[in-house]
Amino acid sequence: MMDSNIVIKVTDATVRFNKATESYNGLKEYVIKMLKGELMFQEFLALKDVNLEIRKGESWGLIGTNGSGKSTLLKLICGILKPYKGRVEVKGSIAPLIELGAGFDPELTARENIYLNGAVLGHKKAFMQQHFNEIIEFAELEEFIDVPLKNFSSGMAARLGFAIATIVKPDILIVDEVLAVGDAAFQEKCKKRMEKMLEGGTTLLFVSHSIEQVKELCKNIVWIDKGNVRACGKAEDIIPLYD
């Protein structure tokens, strides 16, 4: 059983993917080889024996180069991926902002996507109606309410996603690089909202290639390199090692 203050516990977690070792000329060849048992794969370990304990109200930054395993770890914590080995325990509600556009339908308008994404996050229609104007105002999309999302810029979509995900105070907020597409003013707006949520006891997991953003928001750091945790601890101790 987890300590009552621990909201995320990752124990000896390994994530394995299979990479094709040869290319195939279309779906037909792939299916034929699959039926014959001739598909060749190479094992790839995206995360290797990761151990991590995160307590309620803590702020953690995940740092590392592209492909190091940061997003894989977040997806493991969200339950999108299951560990090949090991265990992941999570206590409380999660608001995930992992992939730009996740939970949105590009053919639907901003208005329609607010209710769709709210349903994905488990909110009832009445709740979304109650907070509709607040979401639109925070996302600064008053003039685009009935425009299909496919016509939005990536920054506009990110603003809408963040506004919906943070309309309530989740136990755990997970943010993975999606704010990088927003302008400086909106990033500052999001930073203030996340700081307010941290003050209210929300736990934050934050991924950014901007070490300055990580320093501003996170008191703790996990440095992941090629699927391995290179270092884990207080930000002031880990960031100099990474730099």
PDB file of C-alpha atoms in Angstrom:
ATOM      1  CA  MET A   1       0.000   0.000   0.000  1.00  0.00           C
ATOM      2  CA  MET A   2       1.255   3.486  -0.873  1.00  0.00           C
ATOM      3  CA  ASP A   3       2.078   6.081   1.762  1.00  0.00           C
ATOM      4  CA  SER A   4      -0.942   8.404   2.074  1.00  0.00           C
ATOM      5  CA  ASN A   5       1.102  11.363   0.783  1.00  0.00           C
ATOM      6  CA  ILE A   6       2.373   9.537  -2.316  1.00  0.00           C
ATOM      7  CA  VAL A   7       0.123  10.046  -5.350  1.00  0.00           C
ATOM      8  CA  ILE A   8       2.352   8.427  -8.009  1.00  0.00           C
ATOM      9  CA  LYS A   9       4.581   5.411  -7.454  1.00  0.00           C
ATOM     10  CA  VAL A  10       6.501   3.803 -10.317  1.00  0.00           C
ATOM     11  CA  THR A  11       8.263   0.573  -9.360  1.00  0.00           C
ATOM     12  CA  ASP A  12      10.830  -1.139 -11.624  1.00  0.00           C
ATOM     13  CA  ALA A  13       8.785  -0.096 -14.679  1.00  0.00           C
ATOM     14  CA  THR A  14       9.973  -1.184 -18.119  1.00  0.00           C
ATOM     15  CA  VAL A  15       8.217  -0.321 -21.387  1.00  0.00           C
ATOM     16  CA  ARG A  16       8.968  -2.456 -24.445  1.00  0.00           C
ATOM     17  CA  PHE A  17       8.150  -1.719 -28.082  1.00  0.00           C
ATOM     18  CA  ASN A  18       8.743  -3.886 -31.137  1.00  0.00           C
ATOM     19  CA  LYS A  19      10.495  -2.251 -34.084  1.00  0.00           C
ATOM     20  CA  ALA A  20      10.194  -3.788 -37.553  1.00  0.00           C
ATOM     21  CA  THR A  21      13.632  -4.826 -38.831  1.00  0.00           C
ATOM     22  CA  GLU A  22      12.662  -4.645 -42.505  1.00  0.00           C
ATOM     23  CA  SER A  23      10.415  -2.519 -44.689  1.00  0.00           C
ATOM     24  CA  TYR A  24       7.297  -3.797 -46.457  1.00  0.00           C
ATOM     25  CA  ASN A  25       5.900  -2.808 -49.848  1.00  0.00           C
ATOM     26  CA  GLY A  26       2.369  -2.068 -48.763  1.00  0.00           C
ATOM     27  CA  LEU A  27      -0.230  -3.622 -46.499  1.00  0.00           C
ATOM     28  CA  LYS A  28      -0.669  -6.742 -48.647  1.00  0.00           C
ATOM     29  CA  GLU A  29       2.953  -7.859 -48.200  1.00  0.00           C
ATOM     30  CA  TYR A  30       2.782  -7.079 -44.469  1.00  0.00           C
ATOM     31  CA  VAL A  31      -0.369  -9.205 -43.996  1.00  0.00           C
ATOM     32  CA  ILE A  32       1.067 -12.108 -46.026  1.00  0.00           C
ATOM     33  CA  LYS A  33       4.261 -12.153 -43.953  1.00  0.00           C
ATOM     34  CA  MET A  34       2.226 -11.867 -40.762  1.00  0.00           C
ATOM     35  CA  LEU A  35       0.088 -14.874 -41.710  1.00  0.00           C
ATOM     36  CA  LYS A  36       3.219 -16.853 -42.577  1.00  0.00           C
ATOM     37  CA  GLY A  37       4.863 -15.880 -39.293  1.00  0.00           C
ATOM     38  CA  GLU A  38       7.695 -14.163 -41.154  1.00  0.00           C
ATOM     39  CA  LEU A  39       7.485 -10.715 -39.573  1.00  0.00           C
ATOM     40  CA  MET A  40      10.797  -9.772 -38.009  1.00  0.00           C
ATOM     41  CA  PHE A  41      10.919  -7.425 -35.030  1.00  0.00           C
ATOM     42  CA  GLN A  42      13.633  -5.997 -32.855  1.00  0.00           C
ATOM     43  CA  GLU A  43      12.947  -5.365 -29.171  1.00  0.00           C
ATOM     44  CA  PHE A  44      13.262  -1.747 -28.065  1.00  0.00           C
ATOM     45  CA  LEU A  45      13.125  -0.771 -24.395  1.00  0.00           C
ATOM     46  CA  ALA A  46      11.752   2.775 -24.180  1.00  0.00           C
ATOM     47  CA  LEU A  47      12.008   2.773 -20.364  1.00  0.00           C
ATOM     48  CA  LYS A  48      14.209   0.519 -18.251  1.00  0.00           C
ATOM     49  CA  ASP A  49      13.541  -0.299 -14.593  1.00  0.00           C
ATOM     50  CA  VAL A  50      12.254   3.174 -13.669  1.00  0.00           C
ATOM     51  CA  ASN A  51      11.565   3.909 -10.008  1.00  0.00           C
ATOM     52  CA  LEU A  52       9.870   7.123  -8.921  1.00  0.00           C
ATOM     53  CA  GLU A  53       7.786   8.379  -5.998  1.00  0.00           C
ATOM     54  CA  ILE A  54       5.874  11.663  -6.238  1.00  0.00           C
ATOM     55  CA  ARG A  55       4.012  13.205  -3.322  1.00  0.00           C
ATOM     56  CA  LYS A  56       0.873  15.317  -3.251  1.00  0.00           C
ATOM     57  CA  GLY A  57       1.485  18.935  -4.228  1.00  0.00           C
ATOM     58  CA  GLU A  58       4.995  18.390  -5.593  1.00  0.00           C
ATOM     59  CA  SER A  59       6.142  19.831  -8.914  1.00  0.00           C
ATOM     60  CA  TRP A  60       8.320  17.609 -11.099  1.00  0.00           C
ATOM     61  CA  GLY A  61      10.064  18.483 -14.342  1.00  0.00           C
ATOM     62  CA  LEU A  62      11.044  15.720 -16.756  1.00  0.00           C
ATOM     63  CA  ILE A  63      14.149  16.599 -18.768  1.00  0.00           C
ATOM     64  CA  GLY A  64      16.165  14.823 -21.439  1.00  0.00           C
ATOM     65  CA  THR A  65      16.796  14.869 -25.165  1.00  0.00           C
ATOM     66  CA  ASN A  66      14.187  13.927 -27.777  1.00  0.00           C
ATOM     67  CA  GLY A  67      13.449  10.214 -27.661  1.00  0.00           C
ATOM     68  CA  SER A  68      14.803   9.783 -24.144  1.00  0.00           C
ATOM     69  CA  GLY A  69      11.509   8.416 -22.755  1.00  0.00           C
ATOM     70  CA  LYS A  70       9.922  11.461 -21.090  1.00  0.00           C
ATOM     71  CA  SER A  71       6.593  11.237 -22.922  1.00  0.00           C
ATOM     72  CA  THR A  72       6.581   7.450 -22.549  1.00  0.00           C
ATOM     73  CA  LEU A  73       6.818   7.841 -18.768  1.00  0.00           C
ATOM     74  CA  LEU A  74       3.932  10.330 -18.767  1.00  0.00           C
ATOM     75  CA  LYS A  75       1.785   7.970 -20.857  1.00  0.00           C
ATOM     76  CA  LEU A  76       2.625   5.181 -18.419  1.00  0.00           C
ATOM     77  CA  ILE A  77       1.458   7.313 -15.484  1.00  0.00           C
ATOM     78  CA  CYS A  78      -1.735   8.318 -17.358  1.00  0.00           C
ATOM     79  CA  GLY A  79      -2.543   4.665 -18.099  1.00  0.00           C
ATOM     80  CA  ILE A  80      -2.242   5.110 -21.874  1.00  0.00           C
ATOM     81  CA  LEU A  81       0.605   2.571 -21.832  1.00  0.00           C
ATOM     82  CA  LYS A  82       0.997  -0.487 -19.627  1.00  0.00           C
ATOM     83  CA  PRO A  83       4.393  -1.551 -18.308  1.00  0.00           C
ATOM     84  CA  TYR A  84       6.036  -4.616 -19.823  1.00  0.00           C
ATOM     85  CA  LYS A  85       7.495  -5.211 -16.375  1.00  0.00           C
ATOM     86  CA  GLY A  86       7.029  -3.476 -13.048  1.00  0.00           C
ATOM     87  CA  ARG A  87       4.120  -1.532 -11.608  1.00  0.00           C
ATOM     88  CA  VAL A  88       2.578   1.947 -11.716  1.00  0.00           C
ATOM     89  CA  GLU A  89       0.241   3.172  -8.965  1.00  0.00           C
ATOM     90  CA  VAL A  90      -1.644   6.467  -9.231  1.00  0.00           C
ATOM     91  CA  LYS A  91      -3.983   7.997  -6.663  1.00  0.00           C
ATOM     92  CA  GLY A  92      -6.373  10.783  -7.690  1.00  0.00           C
ATOM     93  CA  SER A  93      -7.746  12.433 -10.813  1.00  0.00           C
ATOM     94  CA  ILE A  94      -5.453  13.278 -13.732  1.00  0.00           C
ATOM     95  CA  ALA A  95      -5.777  16.117 -16.247  1.00  0.00           C
ATOM     96  CA  PRO A  96      -3.414  15.154 -19.073  1.00  0.00           C
ATOM     97  CA  LEU A  97      -2.098  17.561 -21.696  1.00  0.00           C
ATOM     98  CA  ILE A  98       0.164  15.128 -23.492  1.00  0.00           C
ATOM     99  CA  GLU A  99      -0.484  15.467 -27.203  1.00  0.00           C
ATOM    100  CA  LEU A 100      -1.738  18.510 -29.049  1.00  0.00           C
ATOM    101  CA  GLY A 101      -5.264  17.850 -30.281  1.00  0.00           C
ATOM    102  CA  ALA A 102      -5.836  14.730 -28.181  1.00  0.00           C
ATOM    103  CA  GLY A 103      -9.543  14.447 -27.425  1.00  0.00           C
ATOM    104  CA  PHE A 104     -10.487  16.898 -30.181  1.00  0.00           C
ATOM    105  CA  ASP A 105     -12.262  16.308 -33.496  1.00  0.00           C
ATOM    106  CA  PRO A 106     -10.857  18.668 -36.173  1.00  0.00           C
ATOM    107  CA  GLU A 107     -14.155  18.629 -38.089  1.00  0.00           C
ATOM    108  CA  LEU A 108     -16.092  19.980 -35.100  1.00  0.00           C
ATOM    109  CA  THR A 109     -16.200  23.595 -33.952  1.00  0.00           C
ATOM    110  CA  ALA A 110     -14.550  24.933 -30.808  1.00  0.00           C
ATOM    111  CA  ARG A 111     -17.973  24.972 -29.134  1.00  0.00           C
ATOM    112  CA  GLU A 112     -18.609  21.310 -29.979  1.00  0.00           C
ATOM    113  CA  ASN A 113     -15.080  20.277 -29.013  1.00  0.00           C
ATOM    114  CA  ILE A 114     -15.433  21.836 -25.581  1.00  0.00           C
ATOM    115  CA  TYR A 115     -18.293  19.457 -24.793  1.00  0.00           C
ATOM    116  CA  LEU A 116     -16.534  16.514 -26.482  1.00  0.00           C
ATOM    117  CA  ASN A 117     -13.264  17.038 -24.613  1.00  0.00           C
ATOM    118  CA  GLY A 118     -15.149  17.661 -21.386  1.00  0.00           C
ATOM    119  CA  ALA A 119     -16.888  14.297 -21.786  1.00  0.00           C
ATOM    120  CA  VAL A 120     -13.509  12.614 -22.391  1.00  0.00           C
ATOM    121  CA  LEU A 121     -12.299  14.117 -19.099  1.00  0.00           C
ATOM    122  CA  GLY A 122     -15.418  12.854 -17.335  1.00  0.00           C
ATOM    123  CA  HIS A 123     -17.347  16.124 -17.010  1.00  0.00           C
ATOM    124  CA  LYS A 124     -21.122  16.272 -17.509  1.00  0.00           C
ATOM    125  CA  LYS A 125     -22.672  18.568 -20.118  1.00  0.00           C
ATOM    126  CA  ALA A 126     -24.238  20.776 -17.439  1.00  0.00           C
ATOM    127  CA  PHE A 127     -20.804  21.327 -15.891  1.00  0.00           C
ATOM    128  CA  MET A 128     -19.307  22.311 -19.243  1.00  0.00           C
ATOM    129  CA  GLN A 129     -22.208  24.682 -19.915  1.00  0.00           C
ATOM    130  CA  GLN A 130     -21.606  26.311 -16.542  1.00  0.00           C
ATOM    131  CA  HIS A 131     -17.916  26.901 -17.338  1.00  0.00           C
ATOM    132  CA  PHE A 132     -18.217  27.455 -21.100  1.00  0.00           C
ATOM    133  CA  ASN A 133     -17.665  31.227 -21.066  1.00  0.00           C
ATOM    134  CA  GLU A 134     -14.743  30.901 -18.664  1.00  0.00           C
ATOM    135  CA  ILE A 135     -13.047  28.396 -20.991  1.00  0.00           C
ATOM    136  CA  ILE A 136     -13.506  30.576 -24.071  1.00  0.00           C
ATOM    137  CA  GLU A 137     -12.327  33.684 -22.237  1.00  0.00           C
ATOM    138  CA  PHE A 138      -9.165  32.016 -20.902  1.00  0.00           C
ATOM    139  CA  ALA A 139      -8.369  30.548 -24.336  1.00  0.00           C
ATOM    140  CA  GLU A 140      -8.980  33.965 -25.927  1.00  0.00           C
ATOM    141  CA  LEU A 141     -11.159  32.424 -28.646  1.00  0.00           C
ATOM    142  CA  GLU A 142     -14.321  34.525 -28.381  1.00  0.00           C
ATOM    143  CA  GLU A 143     -14.312  35.237 -32.120  1.00  0.00           C
ATOM    144  CA  PHE A 144     -13.733  31.605 -33.115  1.00  0.00           C
ATOM    145  CA  ILE A 145     -16.355  29.724 -31.090  1.00  0.00           C
ATOM    146  CA  ASP A 146     -18.117  28.299 -34.142  1.00  0.00           C
ATOM    147  CA  VAL A 147     -15.059  27.776 -36.356  1.00  0.00           C
ATOM    148  CA  PRO A 148     -14.019  24.133 -37.070  1.00  0.00           C
ATOM    149  CA  LEU A 149     -10.865  23.179 -35.195  1.00  0.00           C
ATOM    150  CA  LYS A 150      -9.155  22.144 -38.438  1.00  0.00           C
ATOM    151  CA  ASN A 151      -8.908  25.874 -39.208  1.00  0.00           C
ATOM    152  CA  PHE A 152      -7.176  26.648 -35.902  1.00  0.00           C
ATOM    153  CA  SER A 153      -3.451  27.243 -35.572  1.00  0.00           C
ATOM    154  CA  SER A 154      -1.570  24.869 -33.267  1.00  0.00           C
ATOM    155  CA  GLY A 155      -1.349  27.668 -30.713  1.00  0.00           C
ATOM    156  CA  MET A 156      -5.114  28.216 -30.712  1.00  0.00           C
ATOM    157  CA  ALA A 157      -5.737  24.485 -30.235  1.00  0.00           C
ATOM    158  CA  ALA A 158      -3.228  24.385 -27.377  1.00  0.00           C
ATOM    159  CA  ARG A 159      -4.960  27.312 -25.666  1.00  0.00           C
ATOM    160  CA  LEU A 160      -8.320  25.557 -25.892  1.00  0.00           C
ATOM    161  CA  GLY A 161      -6.913  22.259 -24.605  1.00  0.00           C
ATOM    162  CA  PHE A 162      -5.222  23.899 -21.624  1.00  0.00           C
ATOM    163  CA  ALA A 163      -8.312  25.935 -20.760  1.00  0.00           C
ATOM    164  CA  ILE A 164     -10.497  22.807 -20.696  1.00  0.00           C
ATOM    165  CA  ALA A 165      -8.004  20.612 -18.807  1.00  0.00           C
ATOM    166  CA  THR A 166      -7.533  23.178 -16.025  1.00  0.00           C
ATOM    167  CA  ILE A 167     -11.131  24.319 -15.603  1.00  0.00           C
ATOM    168  CA  VAL A 168     -11.228  22.218 -12.447  1.00  0.00           C
ATOM    169  CA  LYS A 169      -8.378  21.565 -10.035  1.00  0.00           C
ATOM    170  CA  PRO A 170      -7.226  18.007 -10.752  1.00  0.00           C
ATOM    171  CA  ASP A 171      -5.180  16.036  -8.246  1.00  0.00           C
ATOM    172  CA  ILE A 172      -2.484  15.616 -10.908  1.00  0.00           C
ATOM    173  CA  LEU A 173      -1.788  17.901 -13.887  1.00  0.00           C
ATOM    174  CA  ILE A 174       0.433  16.533 -16.657  1.00  0.00           C
ATOM    175  CA  VAL A 175       1.777  18.952 -19.270  1.00  0.00           C
ATOM    176  CA  ASP A 176       4.012  17.710 -22.097  1.00  0.00           C
ATOM    177  CA  GLU A 177       5.462  20.391 -24.391  1.00  0.00           C
ATOM    178  CA  VAL A 178       2.026  21.525 -25.628  1.00  0.00           C
ATOM    179  CA  LEU A 179       2.616  25.046 -24.312  1.00  0.00           C
ATOM    180  CA  ALA A 180       5.658  25.442 -26.562  1.00  0.00           C
ATOM    181  CA  VAL A 181       3.334  26.353 -29.449  1.00  0.00           C
ATOM    182  CA  GLY A 182       1.713  29.240 -27.580  1.00  0.00           C
ATOM    183  CA  ASP A 183       2.998  32.807 -27.602  1.00  0.00           C
ATOM    184  CA  ALA A 184       4.921  34.277 -24.666  1.00  0.00           C
ATOM    185  CA  ALA A 185       1.887  36.061 -23.214  1.00  0.00           C
ATOM    186  CA  PHE A 186      -0.209  32.899 -23.160  1.00  0.00           C
ATOM    187  CA  GLN A 187       2.659  30.826 -21.719  1.00  0.00           C
ATOM    188  CA  GLU A 188       2.875  33.320 -18.862  1.00  0.00           C
ATOM    189  CA  LYS A 189      -0.894  33.084 -18.368  1.00  0.00           C
ATOM    190  CA  CYS A 190      -0.677  29.280 -18.177  1.00  0.00           C
ATOM    191  CA  LYS A 191       2.290  29.484 -15.804  1.00  0.00           C
ATOM    192  CA  LYS A 192       0.270  31.624 -13.376  1.00  0.00           C
ATOM    193  CA  ARG A 193      -2.658  29.203 -13.503  1.00  0.00           C
ATOM    194  CA  MET A 194      -0.354  26.232 -12.842  1.00  0.00           C
ATOM    195  CA  GLU A 195       1.283  28.063  -9.930  1.00  0.00           C
ATOM    196  CA  LYS A 196      -2.156  28.729  -8.442  1.00  0.00           C
ATOM    197  CA  MET A 197      -3.062  25.046  -8.832  1.00  0.00           C
ATOM    198  CA  LEU A 198       0.184  24.024  -7.105  1.00  0.00           C
ATOM    199  CA  GLU A 199      -0.663  26.348  -4.221  1.00  0.00           C
ATOM    200  CA  GLY A 200      -3.999  24.527  -3.989  1.00  0.00           C
ATOM    201  CA  GLY A 201      -2.337  21.116  -3.668  1.00  0.00           C
ATOM    202  CA  THR A 202      -2.288  19.901  -7.279  1.00  0.00           C
ATOM    203  CA  THR A 203       0.687  17.734  -8.247  1.00  0.00           C
ATOM    204  CA  LEU A 204       2.441  18.820 -11.459  1.00  0.00           C
ATOM    205  CA  LEU A 205       4.421  16.763 -13.973  1.00  0.00           C
ATOM    206  CA  PHE A 206       5.920  19.079 -16.568  1.00  0.00           C
ATOM    207  CA  VAL A 207       7.941  18.392 -19.711  1.00  0.00           C
ATOM    208  CA  SER A 208       9.649  21.210 -21.582  1.00  0.00           C
ATOM    209  CA  HIS A 209      12.828  21.682 -23.578  1.00  0.00           C
ATOM    210  CA  SER A 210      13.090  25.085 -21.921  1.00  0.00           C
ATOM    211  CA  ILE A 211      15.161  24.600 -18.782  1.00  0.00           C
ATOM    212  CA  GLU A 212      14.143  28.115 -17.717  1.00  0.00           C
ATOM    213  CA  GLN A 213      10.454  27.096 -17.734  1.00  0.00           C
ATOM    214  CA  VAL A 214      11.317  23.972 -15.737  1.00  0.00           C
ATOM    215  CA  LYS A 215      13.277  26.030 -13.192  1.00  0.00           C
ATOM    216  CA  GLU A 216      10.370  28.450 -12.764  1.00  0.00           C
ATOM    217  CA  LEU A 217       7.710  25.782 -12.195  1.00  0.00           C
ATOM    218  CA  CYS A 218       9.412  22.686 -10.801  1.00  0.00           C
ATOM    219  CA  LYS A 219      11.192  22.066  -7.510  1.00  0.00           C
ATOM    220  CA  ASN A 220      12.099  18.481  -8.451  1.00  0.00           C
ATOM    221  CA  ILE A 221      13.645  16.956 -11.569  1.00  0.00           C
ATOM    222  CA  VAL A 222      13.807  13.560 -13.266  1.00  0.00           C
ATOM    223  CA  TRP A 223      16.545  13.354 -15.903  1.00  0.00           C
ATOM    224  CA  ILE A 224      15.868  10.551 -18.372  1.00  0.00           C
ATOM    225  CA  ASP A 225      18.453   9.423 -20.910  1.00  0.00           C
ATOM    226  CA  LYS A 226      17.811   6.608 -23.415  1.00  0.00           C
ATOM    227  CA  GLY A 227      15.115   5.124 -21.195  1.00  0.00           C
ATOM    228  CA  ASN A 228      17.196   5.235 -18.014  1.00  0.00           C
ATOM    229  CA  VAL A 229      16.785   7.604 -15.075  1.00  0.00           C
ATOM    230  CA  ARG A 230      20.164   9.318 -14.946  1.00  0.00           C
ATOM    231  CA  ALA A 231      19.353  11.477 -11.932  1.00  0.00           C
ATOM    232  CA  CYS A 232      16.384  12.300  -9.745  1.00  0.00           C
ATOM    233  CA  GLY A 233      15.991  14.855  -6.975  1.00  0.00           C
ATOM    234  CA  LYS A 234      15.872  18.566  -6.187  1.00  0.00           C
ATOM    235  CA  ALA A 235      16.027  20.875  -9.202  1.00  0.00           C
ATOM    236  CA  GLU A 236      19.024  22.811  -7.881  1.00  0.00           C
ATOM    237  CA  ASP A 237      21.001  19.569  -7.642  1.00  0.00           C
ATOM    238  CA  ILE A 238      20.001  17.965 -10.947  1.00  0.00           C
ATOM    239  CA  ILE A 239      19.953  20.872 -13.434  1.00  0.00           C
ATOM    240  CA  PRO A 240      23.707  21.636 -13.082  1.00  0.00           C
ATOM    241  CA  LEU A 241      24.425  17.976 -13.932  1.00  0.00           C
ATOM    242  CA  TYR A 242      22.244  18.216 -17.039  1.00  0.00           C
ATOM    243  CA  ASP A 243      23.690  21.541 -18.177  1.00  0.00           C
TER     244      ASP A 243
END
